[in-house]
Amino acid sequence: MASCCPVPSVKDMVAEARRVFQESFGGQDPEVAVCAPGRVNLIGEHTDYNEGFVLPMALPLVTVMVGSRTRDQNVSVVTANEAVEEPRRVDFELPKDNQPLSPGQPNWANYVKGVVQHYRAQPLPGFRAVVASSVPLGGGLSSSASLEVAVYTFLQQLCPDDGDKVAKAVACQKAEHTHAGVPCGIMDQFVSVLGKEGHALLIDCRSLEATLVPLADPSLVILITNSNVRHSLTGSEYPSRRRQCEEAAAILGKGSLREATLQDLEDAKGRLDSVTFRRARHVIEEIWRTTQAAEALKQGAYREFGRLMVESHNSLRDHYEVSCKELDELVSAAMGVEGVYGSRMTGGGFGGCTVTLLEAEAVDRAIKHIKEHYSGSPTFYITKPSEGARVLSL
Ligand code: GAF
């Protein structure tokens, strides 16, 4: 498995963040360390903001945050992530009297500011901190949600809230809406907070309840392949998909597409343009596929699970139109390997990663085959369902 990206140990990441903290803040030691994971979604794509089901798992790739409170109202945050834009240090004062904390430059700091603003136990003390991440940026593995949830978890150590985990995920989702301008659903923040080692989470995005689905069979591997492409369309495409779904639900007379059936859609065909029809069709079918897939996983019916993954990918490609040539190539390459159960794009789309479910003994073969059949330069991660956000020892 020589060609897989190593997953850095959380301990090493904390040691590095601590070193950067000492270097940035006059040799002081941080008092608190936390981390929050990225995620991979196994199935249930673009269903969360339609109040549907999703089936993600938390990754061993995490954002770490170390730091200490200050005696004043000043915040200083340094990122150890060299892939983000400069400057890598931001300083700001906590706003007084519930004034909003405006987003600005650099972009990475907006996730910190957003969470500070939406934190559920105000007023906060000032703090100094360093963030470091092993979640690839812009790879569709929720680097932003992992940063938001890490910041929230860090703030809980300085100024405890009531500990409500779902409310924590919702506050982080709000931060993304207001400070990153992405009208995302709840999936990424939810699984980053509530992920469980050895399990995927079947999340009902209407009731915000989750069921644990065991996923720790040693004969099974979850392989993530990063296409290493990101198309610039992403910015406007995500909000436009969300709008199309809301329009479709309104035309069908439903509060959300979760409440619609394929028959409702068929009956309204004359009142929907063909694009909106296809968007709604993807969502309605994907919600159903996700519940079927969770059932298949519980039964150990990996072939059936894999078949649903491929159906999901094809629907995202043809009906929802959020895939791209590179992701399609990766999926079809993976599906050409004996021992692969299924493969699909994961996350928002237009680049980023695919997720492939396969027999452990097929991993080397699959990586070799994908490399030979992909026109770009892929990177690979072999992952395991991991624990959600947590406090670490220093
Ligand atoms: C992004 C969003 F942040 C999620 O809420 C979800 O909608 C996903 O795209 C698509 O399933 O990751």
CSV table of C-alpha atoms and ligand atoms in Angstrom, one decimal:
chain,number,residue,atom,x,y,z
A,1,MET,CA,0.0,0.0,0.0
A,2,ALA,CA,3.0,2.2,-0.7
A,3,SER,CA,1.0,4.7,-2.8
A,4,CYS,CA,-1.5,5.7,-0.2
A,5,CYS,CA,-1.1,9.1,1.6
A,6,PRO,CA,-0.2,8.5,5.2
A,7,VAL,CA,-2.7,9.7,7.7
A,8,PRO,CA,-0.7,11.8,10.2
A,9,SER,CA,-1.2,10.8,13.8
A,10,VAL,CA,-3.2,13.2,15.9
A,11,LYS,CA,-0.4,13.1,18.5
A,12,ASP,CA,2.1,14.3,16.0
A,13,MET,CA,-0.2,17.0,14.8
A,14,VAL,CA,-0.7,18.3,18.3
A,15,ALA,CA,3.0,18.3,18.9
A,16,GLU,CA,3.5,20.4,15.7
A,17,ALA,CA,0.7,22.8,16.6
A,18,ARG,CA,2.2,23.2,20.0
A,19,ARG,CA,5.6,24.1,18.5
A,20,VAL,CA,3.9,26.7,16.2
A,21,PHE,CA,2.0,28.1,19.2
A,22,GLN,CA,5.3,28.5,21.2
A,23,GLU,CA,7.0,30.1,18.3
A,24,SER,CA,4.0,32.5,17.6
A,25,PHE,CA,3.2,33.5,21.2
A,26,GLY,CA,6.5,34.2,22.9
A,27,GLY,CA,7.4,30.7,24.1
A,28,GLN,CA,4.1,30.1,26.0
A,29,ASP,CA,2.6,26.7,26.1
A,30,PRO,CA,-1.1,26.1,25.0
A,31,GLU,CA,-3.5,24.9,27.7
A,32,VAL,CA,-6.1,23.2,25.6
A,33,ALA,CA,-6.0,20.8,22.6
A,34,VAL,CA,-9.0,19.5,20.6
A,35,CYS,CA,-9.6,18.0,17.2
A,36,ALA,CA,-12.6,17.5,14.9
A,37,PRO,CA,-12.7,15.1,11.9
A,38,GLY,CA,-13.4,15.6,8.2
A,39,ARG,CA,-15.9,13.1,6.7
A,40,VAL,CA,-16.6,10.9,3.7
A,41,ASN,CA,-20.2,10.4,2.7
A,42,LEU,CA,-20.9,6.8,1.7
A,43,ILE,CA,-24.2,7.6,0.0
A,44,GLY,CA,-27.0,10.2,0.3
A,45,GLU,CA,-25.7,13.2,-1.7
A,46,HIS,CA,-27.4,16.5,-2.0
A,47,THR,CA,-30.2,15.1,0.2
A,48,ASP,CA,-29.4,16.9,3.5
A,49,TYR,CA,-30.8,20.3,2.6
A,50,ASN,CA,-33.9,18.4,1.3
A,51,GLU,CA,-34.5,17.0,4.8
A,52,GLY,CA,-33.5,13.6,3.5
A,53,PHE,CA,-31.1,10.8,4.7
A,54,VAL,CA,-27.3,10.8,4.5
A,55,LEU,CA,-24.8,8.1,5.4
A,56,PRO,CA,-21.4,9.6,6.2
A,57,MET,CA,-18.6,8.5,8.5
A,58,ALA,CA,-16.0,10.6,10.3
A,59,LEU,CA,-12.5,10.3,9.1
A,60,PRO,CA,-9.1,9.9,10.8
A,61,LEU,CA,-8.2,13.1,9.0
A,62,VAL,CA,-8.7,15.9,11.4
A,63,THR,CA,-8.3,19.6,12.2
A,64,VAL,CA,-6.4,20.1,15.5
A,65,MET,CA,-6.7,23.3,17.5
A,66,VAL,CA,-4.4,24.2,20.5
A,67,GLY,CA,-4.5,27.4,22.5
A,68,SER,CA,-5.2,29.3,25.7
A,69,ARG,CA,-7.6,32.0,26.9
A,70,THR,CA,-6.3,35.5,27.4
A,71,ARG,CA,-7.3,38.1,30.0
A,72,ASP,CA,-8.5,40.6,27.4
A,73,GLN,CA,-11.0,40.6,24.5
A,74,ASN,CA,-8.4,39.9,21.8
A,75,VAL,CA,-8.3,36.9,19.6
A,76,SER,CA,-5.1,35.7,17.7
A,77,VAL,CA,-5.2,32.6,15.5
A,78,VAL,CA,-2.4,31.2,13.5
A,79,THR,CA,-2.8,28.5,10.9
A,80,ALA,CA,-0.1,25.9,10.4
A,81,ASN,CA,-1.6,25.0,7.1
A,82,GLU,CA,0.6,26.1,4.3
A,83,ALA,CA,-2.0,25.4,1.7
A,84,VAL,CA,-4.2,28.4,2.8
A,85,GLU,CA,-3.8,31.9,1.6
A,86,GLU,CA,-1.7,34.5,3.5
A,87,PRO,CA,-1.7,36.0,6.0
A,88,ARG,CA,-1.5,32.9,8.3
A,89,ARG,CA,-2.1,34.9,11.4
A,90,VAL,CA,-5.2,37.0,12.2
A,91,ASP,CA,-5.9,39.2,15.1
A,92,PHE,CA,-9.3,40.7,16.0
A,93,GLU,CA,-11.2,42.0,19.0
A,94,LEU,CA,-14.3,40.2,20.2
A,95,PRO,CA,-17.3,42.4,19.3
A,96,LYS,CA,-19.2,44.1,22.1
A,97,ASP,CA,-22.9,44.0,22.8
A,98,ASN,CA,-23.7,41.2,20.3
A,99,GLN,CA,-22.4,43.2,17.4
A,100,PRO,CA,-21.7,41.0,14.3
A,101,LEU,CA,-18.2,39.9,13.5
A,102,SER,CA,-17.8,40.6,9.8
A,103,PRO,CA,-16.2,38.1,7.5
A,104,GLY,CA,-13.2,39.4,5.5
A,105,GLN,CA,-9.7,38.3,4.4
A,106,PRO,CA,-8.1,35.9,4.7
A,107,ASN,CA,-10.9,33.4,4.0
A,108,TRP,CA,-9.7,30.7,6.3
A,109,ALA,CA,-10.2,33.0,9.3
A,110,ASN,CA,-13.9,33.4,8.4
A,111,TYR,CA,-14.7,29.9,9.7
A,112,VAL,CA,-13.2,30.9,13.1
A,113,LYS,CA,-15.0,34.2,13.1
A,114,GLY,CA,-18.3,32.5,12.1
A,115,VAL,CA,-18.1,30.0,15.0
A,116,VAL,CA,-17.1,32.8,17.5
A,117,GLN,CA,-20.2,34.7,16.4
A,118,HIS,CA,-22.6,31.7,16.6
A,119,TYR,CA,-21.1,30.1,19.8
A,120,ARG,CA,-24.0,29.3,22.1
A,121,ALA,CA,-22.6,30.6,25.5
A,122,GLN,CA,-21.6,34.2,25.1
A,123,PRO,CA,-19.7,36.3,26.2
A,124,LEU,CA,-16.5,34.5,25.2
A,125,PRO,CA,-13.1,35.4,26.6
A,126,GLY,CA,-10.2,36.4,24.3
A,127,PHE,CA,-7.9,33.5,23.2
A,128,ARG,CA,-4.8,32.6,21.3
A,129,ALA,CA,-4.7,29.5,19.2
A,130,VAL,CA,-3.1,27.5,16.4
A,131,VAL,CA,-5.0,25.3,13.9
A,132,ALA,CA,-3.5,22.5,11.8
A,133,SER,CA,-5.3,20.1,9.5
A,134,SER,CA,-4.7,16.8,7.8
A,135,VAL,CA,-8.0,17.1,5.8
A,136,PRO,CA,-7.1,18.1,2.3
A,137,LEU,CA,-8.5,21.5,1.4
A,138,GLY,CA,-11.2,21.7,-1.2
A,139,GLY,CA,-11.2,17.9,-1.6
A,140,GLY,CA,-14.8,17.4,-0.7
A,141,LEU,CA,-13.9,15.8,2.7
A,142,SER,CA,-15.2,18.7,4.8
A,143,SER,CA,-12.1,20.5,5.7
A,144,SER,CA,-14.3,23.6,6.5
A,145,ALA,CA,-16.7,21.7,8.8
A,146,SER,CA,-13.8,20.1,10.6
A,147,LEU,CA,-12.3,23.6,11.2
A,148,GLU,CA,-15.7,25.0,12.4
A,149,VAL,CA,-16.3,22.0,14.8
A,150,ALA,CA,-12.7,22.2,16.1
A,151,VAL,CA,-13.1,25.9,16.9
A,152,TYR,CA,-16.5,25.2,18.6
A,153,THR,CA,-15.0,22.3,20.6
A,154,PHE,CA,-12.0,24.6,21.6
A,155,LEU,CA,-14.4,27.3,22.8
A,156,GLN,CA,-16.3,24.8,24.9
A,157,GLN,CA,-13.1,24.3,26.9
A,158,LEU,CA,-12.8,28.1,27.6
A,159,CYS,CA,-16.5,28.8,28.2
A,160,PRO,CA,-18.7,25.7,28.4
A,161,ASP,CA,-22.1,25.7,26.7
A,162,ASP,CA,-24.9,23.3,27.6
A,163,GLY,CA,-23.2,20.4,25.7
A,164,ASP,CA,-26.0,19.8,23.3
A,165,LYS,CA,-24.3,18.2,20.3
A,166,VAL,CA,-26.9,18.7,17.7
A,167,ALA,CA,-27.2,22.4,18.6
A,168,LYS,CA,-23.4,22.5,18.3
A,169,ALA,CA,-23.6,21.1,14.7
A,170,VAL,CA,-26.3,23.6,13.8
A,171,ALA,CA,-24.3,26.6,15.2
A,172,CYS,CA,-21.3,25.5,13.0
A,173,GLN,CA,-23.6,25.1,10.0
A,174,LYS,CA,-24.8,28.7,10.6
A,175,ALA,CA,-21.2,29.9,10.7
A,176,GLU,CA,-20.7,28.4,7.2
A,177,HIS,CA,-23.9,30.1,6.0
A,178,THR,CA,-23.0,33.6,7.3
A,179,HIS,CA,-19.3,33.7,7.1
A,180,ALA,CA,-18.4,31.4,4.2
A,181,GLY,CA,-21.5,32.2,2.2
A,182,VAL,CA,-22.2,28.5,1.5
A,183,PRO,CA,-25.9,27.5,2.1
A,184,CYS,CA,-24.8,24.0,3.1
A,185,GLY,CA,-27.0,21.3,4.7
A,186,ILE,CA,-26.3,19.8,8.2
A,187,MET,CA,-24.4,16.6,7.2
A,188,ASP,CA,-20.8,17.7,7.5
A,189,GLN,CA,-21.0,19.5,10.8
A,190,PHE,CA,-23.3,16.8,12.3
A,191,VAL,CA,-20.9,13.9,11.5
A,192,SER,CA,-17.9,15.9,12.6
A,193,VAL,CA,-19.5,16.4,16.0
A,194,LEU,CA,-21.3,13.0,16.4
A,195,GLY,CA,-19.1,10.5,14.4
A,196,LYS,CA,-18.4,7.2,16.1
A,197,GLU,CA,-15.4,5.0,15.7
A,198,GLY,CA,-16.3,1.8,13.7
A,199,HIS,CA,-19.6,3.2,12.5
A,200,ALA,CA,-21.3,5.1,9.7
A,201,LEU,CA,-24.1,7.4,10.7
A,202,LEU,CA,-27.5,7.2,9.1
A,203,ILE,CA,-28.7,10.8,9.7
A,204,ASP,CA,-32.3,11.8,9.3
A,205,CYS,CA,-31.8,15.5,8.3
A,206,ARG,CA,-35.4,16.3,9.1
A,207,SER,CA,-35.6,15.1,12.7
A,208,LEU,CA,-31.8,15.5,13.2
A,209,GLU,CA,-31.6,12.0,14.7
A,210,ALA,CA,-28.9,9.5,13.8
A,211,THR,CA,-28.6,5.7,13.8
A,212,LEU,CA,-25.3,4.1,14.1
A,213,VAL,CA,-24.5,1.6,11.4
A,214,PRO,CA,-21.6,-0.8,12.2
A,215,LEU,CA,-18.8,-0.6,9.7
A,216,ALA,CA,-15.7,-2.4,11.1
A,217,ASP,CA,-15.5,-5.6,9.0
A,218,PRO,CA,-11.7,-6.2,8.6
A,219,SER,CA,-12.3,-7.8,5.2
A,220,LEU,CA,-13.7,-4.5,3.9
A,221,VAL,CA,-11.8,-1.3,2.9
A,222,ILE,CA,-13.1,2.2,2.3
A,223,LEU,CA,-10.8,3.8,-0.2
A,224,ILE,CA,-10.9,7.5,-0.9
A,225,THR,CA,-9.4,8.7,-4.1
A,226,ASN,CA,-8.7,12.4,-4.5
A,227,SER,CA,-9.0,13.5,-8.2
A,228,ASN,CA,-7.0,16.5,-7.2
A,229,VAL,CA,-9.2,18.7,-9.4
A,230,ARG,CA,-11.5,21.4,-8.3
A,231,HIS,CA,-13.7,23.2,-10.8
A,232,SER,CA,-14.3,26.9,-10.3
A,233,LEU,CA,-18.1,26.5,-11.0
A,234,THR,CA,-18.6,25.2,-7.4
A,235,GLY,CA,-19.4,28.7,-5.9
A,236,SER,CA,-22.6,29.3,-7.8
A,237,GLU,CA,-23.6,25.7,-8.6
A,238,TYR,CA,-24.3,24.6,-5.0
A,239,PRO,CA,-26.7,27.4,-4.2
A,240,SER,CA,-28.4,27.0,-7.6
A,241,ARG,CA,-29.0,23.2,-6.9
A,242,ARG,CA,-30.5,24.1,-3.6
A,243,ARG,CA,-32.8,26.7,-5.2
A,244,GLN,CA,-34.0,24.2,-7.8
A,245,CYS,CA,-34.9,21.7,-5.2
A,246,GLU,CA,-36.9,24.3,-3.2
A,247,GLU,CA,-38.7,25.4,-6.4
A,248,ALA,CA,-39.5,21.7,-7.2
A,249,ALA,CA,-40.8,21.2,-3.7
A,250,ALA,CA,-43.0,24.3,-3.9
A,251,ILE,CA,-44.4,23.3,-7.3
A,252,LEU,CA,-45.2,19.8,-5.8
A,253,GLY,CA,-46.9,21.6,-2.8
A,254,LYS,CA,-44.5,20.0,-0.3
A,255,GLY,CA,-42.4,21.5,2.5
A,256,SER,CA,-39.4,19.7,1.2
A,257,LEU,CA,-38.5,17.0,-1.4
A,258,ARG,CA,-38.3,14.5,1.5
A,259,GLU,CA,-42.1,14.6,1.5
A,260,ALA,CA,-42.4,13.9,-2.2
A,261,THR,CA,-42.8,10.6,-4.0
A,262,LEU,CA,-41.8,9.7,-7.6
A,263,GLN,CA,-45.6,9.5,-8.3
A,264,ASP,CA,-46.0,13.1,-7.1
A,265,LEU,CA,-43.2,14.1,-9.4
A,266,GLU,CA,-44.6,12.2,-12.4
A,267,ASP,CA,-48.0,13.8,-11.8
A,268,ALA,CA,-46.4,17.3,-11.8
A,269,LYS,CA,-44.3,16.7,-14.9
A,270,GLY,CA,-46.1,19.2,-17.0
A,271,ARG,CA,-45.5,22.0,-14.4
A,272,LEU,CA,-41.8,21.4,-14.0
A,273,ASP,CA,-39.1,22.3,-16.6
A,274,SER,CA,-36.9,19.3,-17.5
A,275,VAL,CA,-33.9,20.4,-15.5
A,276,THR,CA,-35.9,20.9,-12.3
A,277,PHE,CA,-37.6,17.6,-12.9
A,278,ARG,CA,-34.3,15.8,-13.1
A,279,ARG,CA,-32.9,17.5,-10.0
A,280,ALA,CA,-36.0,16.5,-8.0
A,281,ARG,CA,-35.8,12.9,-9.4
A,282,HIS,CA,-32.3,12.6,-8.1
A,283,VAL,CA,-33.2,13.8,-4.7
A,284,ILE,CA,-36.3,11.6,-4.3
A,285,GLU,CA,-34.5,8.5,-5.5
A,286,GLU,CA,-31.3,9.2,-3.6
A,287,ILE,CA,-33.2,9.5,-0.3
A,288,TRP,CA,-34.8,6.1,-0.9
A,289,ARG,CA,-31.4,4.6,-2.0
A,290,THR,CA,-29.8,5.8,1.2
A,291,THR,CA,-32.2,4.0,3.5
A,292,GLN,CA,-31.8,0.8,1.3
A,293,ALA,CA,-28.0,1.2,1.4
A,294,ALA,CA,-28.0,1.5,5.2
A,295,GLU,CA,-30.1,-1.7,5.4
A,296,ALA,CA,-27.7,-3.5,3.1
A,297,LEU,CA,-24.7,-2.4,5.1
A,298,LYS,CA,-26.3,-3.7,8.3
A,299,GLN,CA,-26.9,-7.1,6.6
A,300,GLY,CA,-23.3,-7.2,5.3
A,301,ALA,CA,-24.8,-7.2,1.8
A,302,TYR,CA,-21.8,-5.4,0.3
A,303,ARG,CA,-22.7,-6.2,-3.3
A,304,GLU,CA,-26.1,-4.6,-3.0
A,305,PHE,CA,-24.5,-1.6,-1.2
A,306,GLY,CA,-22.0,-1.2,-4.0
A,307,ARG,CA,-24.7,-1.4,-6.6
A,308,LEU,CA,-26.5,1.5,-4.9
A,309,MET,CA,-23.3,3.5,-4.8
A,310,VAL,CA,-22.9,3.2,-8.5
A,311,GLU,CA,-26.6,4.1,-9.1
A,312,SER,CA,-26.1,7.2,-6.9
A,313,HIS,CA,-23.0,8.2,-8.9
A,314,ASN,CA,-24.9,7.8,-12.2
A,315,SER,CA,-27.8,9.9,-10.9
A,316,LEU,CA,-25.4,12.6,-9.7
A,317,ARG,CA,-23.8,12.6,-13.1
A,318,ASP,CA,-26.9,12.5,-15.3
A,319,HIS,CA,-29.7,14.1,-13.2
A,320,TYR,CA,-28.1,16.3,-10.7
A,321,GLU,CA,-25.1,17.2,-13.0
A,322,VAL,CA,-22.6,17.7,-10.2
A,323,SER,CA,-20.0,15.2,-11.3
A,324,CYS,CA,-17.2,15.9,-13.8
A,325,LYS,CA,-15.0,14.0,-16.3
A,326,GLU,CA,-12.3,13.2,-13.7
A,327,LEU,CA,-14.7,11.8,-11.1
A,328,ASP,CA,-16.5,9.7,-13.8
A,329,GLU,CA,-13.1,8.4,-14.9
A,330,LEU,CA,-12.2,7.4,-11.3
A,331,VAL,CA,-15.5,5.6,-10.7
A,332,SER,CA,-15.3,3.7,-14.0
A,333,ALA,CA,-11.7,2.7,-13.4
A,334,ALA,CA,-12.5,1.5,-9.9
A,335,MET,CA,-15.5,-0.5,-11.1
A,336,GLY,CA,-13.1,-2.4,-13.6
A,337,VAL,CA,-11.4,-4.1,-10.7
A,338,GLU,CA,-12.3,-7.5,-9.3
A,339,GLY,CA,-13.2,-7.2,-5.6
A,340,VAL,CA,-14.6,-3.7,-5.8
A,341,TYR,CA,-18.2,-3.6,-4.6
A,342,GLY,CA,-19.0,0.0,-5.5
A,343,SER,CA,-17.7,3.5,-6.1
A,344,ARG,CA,-19.1,7.0,-6.4
A,345,MET,CA,-18.3,10.7,-6.1
A,346,THR,CA,-18.6,12.0,-2.6
A,347,GLY,CA,-19.4,15.5,-1.3
A,348,GLY,CA,-20.6,18.5,-3.2
A,349,GLY,CA,-19.0,17.5,-6.5
A,350,PHE,CA,-17.3,19.2,-9.4
A,351,GLY,CA,-14.0,17.6,-8.4
A,352,GLY,CA,-12.8,16.4,-5.1
A,353,CYS,CA,-12.9,12.7,-4.1
A,354,THR,CA,-14.5,9.4,-4.9
A,355,VAL,CA,-15.3,6.8,-2.3
A,356,THR,CA,-14.8,3.1,-3.1
A,357,LEU,CA,-15.9,0.1,-1.1
A,358,LEU,CA,-13.8,-3.0,-1.8
A,359,GLU,CA,-12.4,-6.3,-0.5
A,360,ALA,CA,-9.3,-5.7,1.6
A,361,GLU,CA,-7.3,-8.1,-0.6
A,362,ALA,CA,-8.2,-6.0,-3.8
A,363,VAL,CA,-6.7,-2.7,-2.5
A,364,ASP,CA,-3.3,-2.8,-4.2
A,365,ARG,CA,-4.8,-4.1,-7.4
A,366,ALA,CA,-7.4,-1.3,-7.3
A,367,ILE,CA,-4.9,1.5,-6.7
A,368,LYS,CA,-2.7,0.3,-9.5
A,369,HIS,CA,-5.6,0.0,-11.9
A,370,ILE,CA,-7.0,3.4,-11.1
A,371,LYS,CA,-3.6,5.1,-11.5
A,372,GLU,CA,-3.2,3.5,-14.9
A,373,HIS,CA,-6.7,4.5,-16.1
A,374,TYR,CA,-7.0,8.0,-14.7
A,375,SER,CA,-5.7,10.9,-16.8
A,376,GLY,CA,-4.7,13.0,-13.8
A,377,SER,CA,-2.6,12.4,-10.6
A,378,PRO,CA,-4.8,10.8,-8.0
A,379,THR,CA,-4.0,10.5,-4.3
A,380,PHE,CA,-5.4,7.7,-2.1
A,381,TYR,CA,-6.4,7.3,1.5
A,382,ILE,CA,-7.4,4.0,3.2
A,383,THR,CA,-9.7,5.1,5.9
A,384,LYS,CA,-11.7,3.8,8.9
A,385,PRO,CA,-14.8,5.3,10.5
A,386,SER,CA,-13.4,7.4,13.3
A,387,GLU,CA,-14.6,9.3,16.4
A,388,GLY,CA,-16.2,12.8,16.2
A,389,ALA,CA,-14.8,15.9,17.8
A,390,ARG,CA,-12.9,15.4,21.0
A,391,VAL,CA,-10.6,17.0,23.7
A,392,LEU,CA,-7.0,15.8,23.6
A,393,SER,CA,-4.3,15.7,26.2
A,394,LEU,CA,-1.3,17.9,25.7
B,1,GAF,C1,-21.5,19.7,0.8
B,1,GAF,C2,-22.4,20.4,1.8
B,1,GAF,F1,-21.7,21.1,2.8
B,1,GAF,C3,-23.3,19.3,2.5
B,1,GAF,O1,-24.2,19.9,3.4
B,1,GAF,C4,-24.0,18.4,1.5
B,1,GAF,O2,-25.1,19.1,0.9
B,1,GAF,C5,-23.0,17.9,0.4
B,1,GAF,O3,-22.2,19.0,-0.2
B,1,GAF,C6,-23.7,17.2,-0.7
B,1,GAF,O4,-24.3,16.1,-0.3
B,1,GAF,O5,-20.5,18.9,1.4
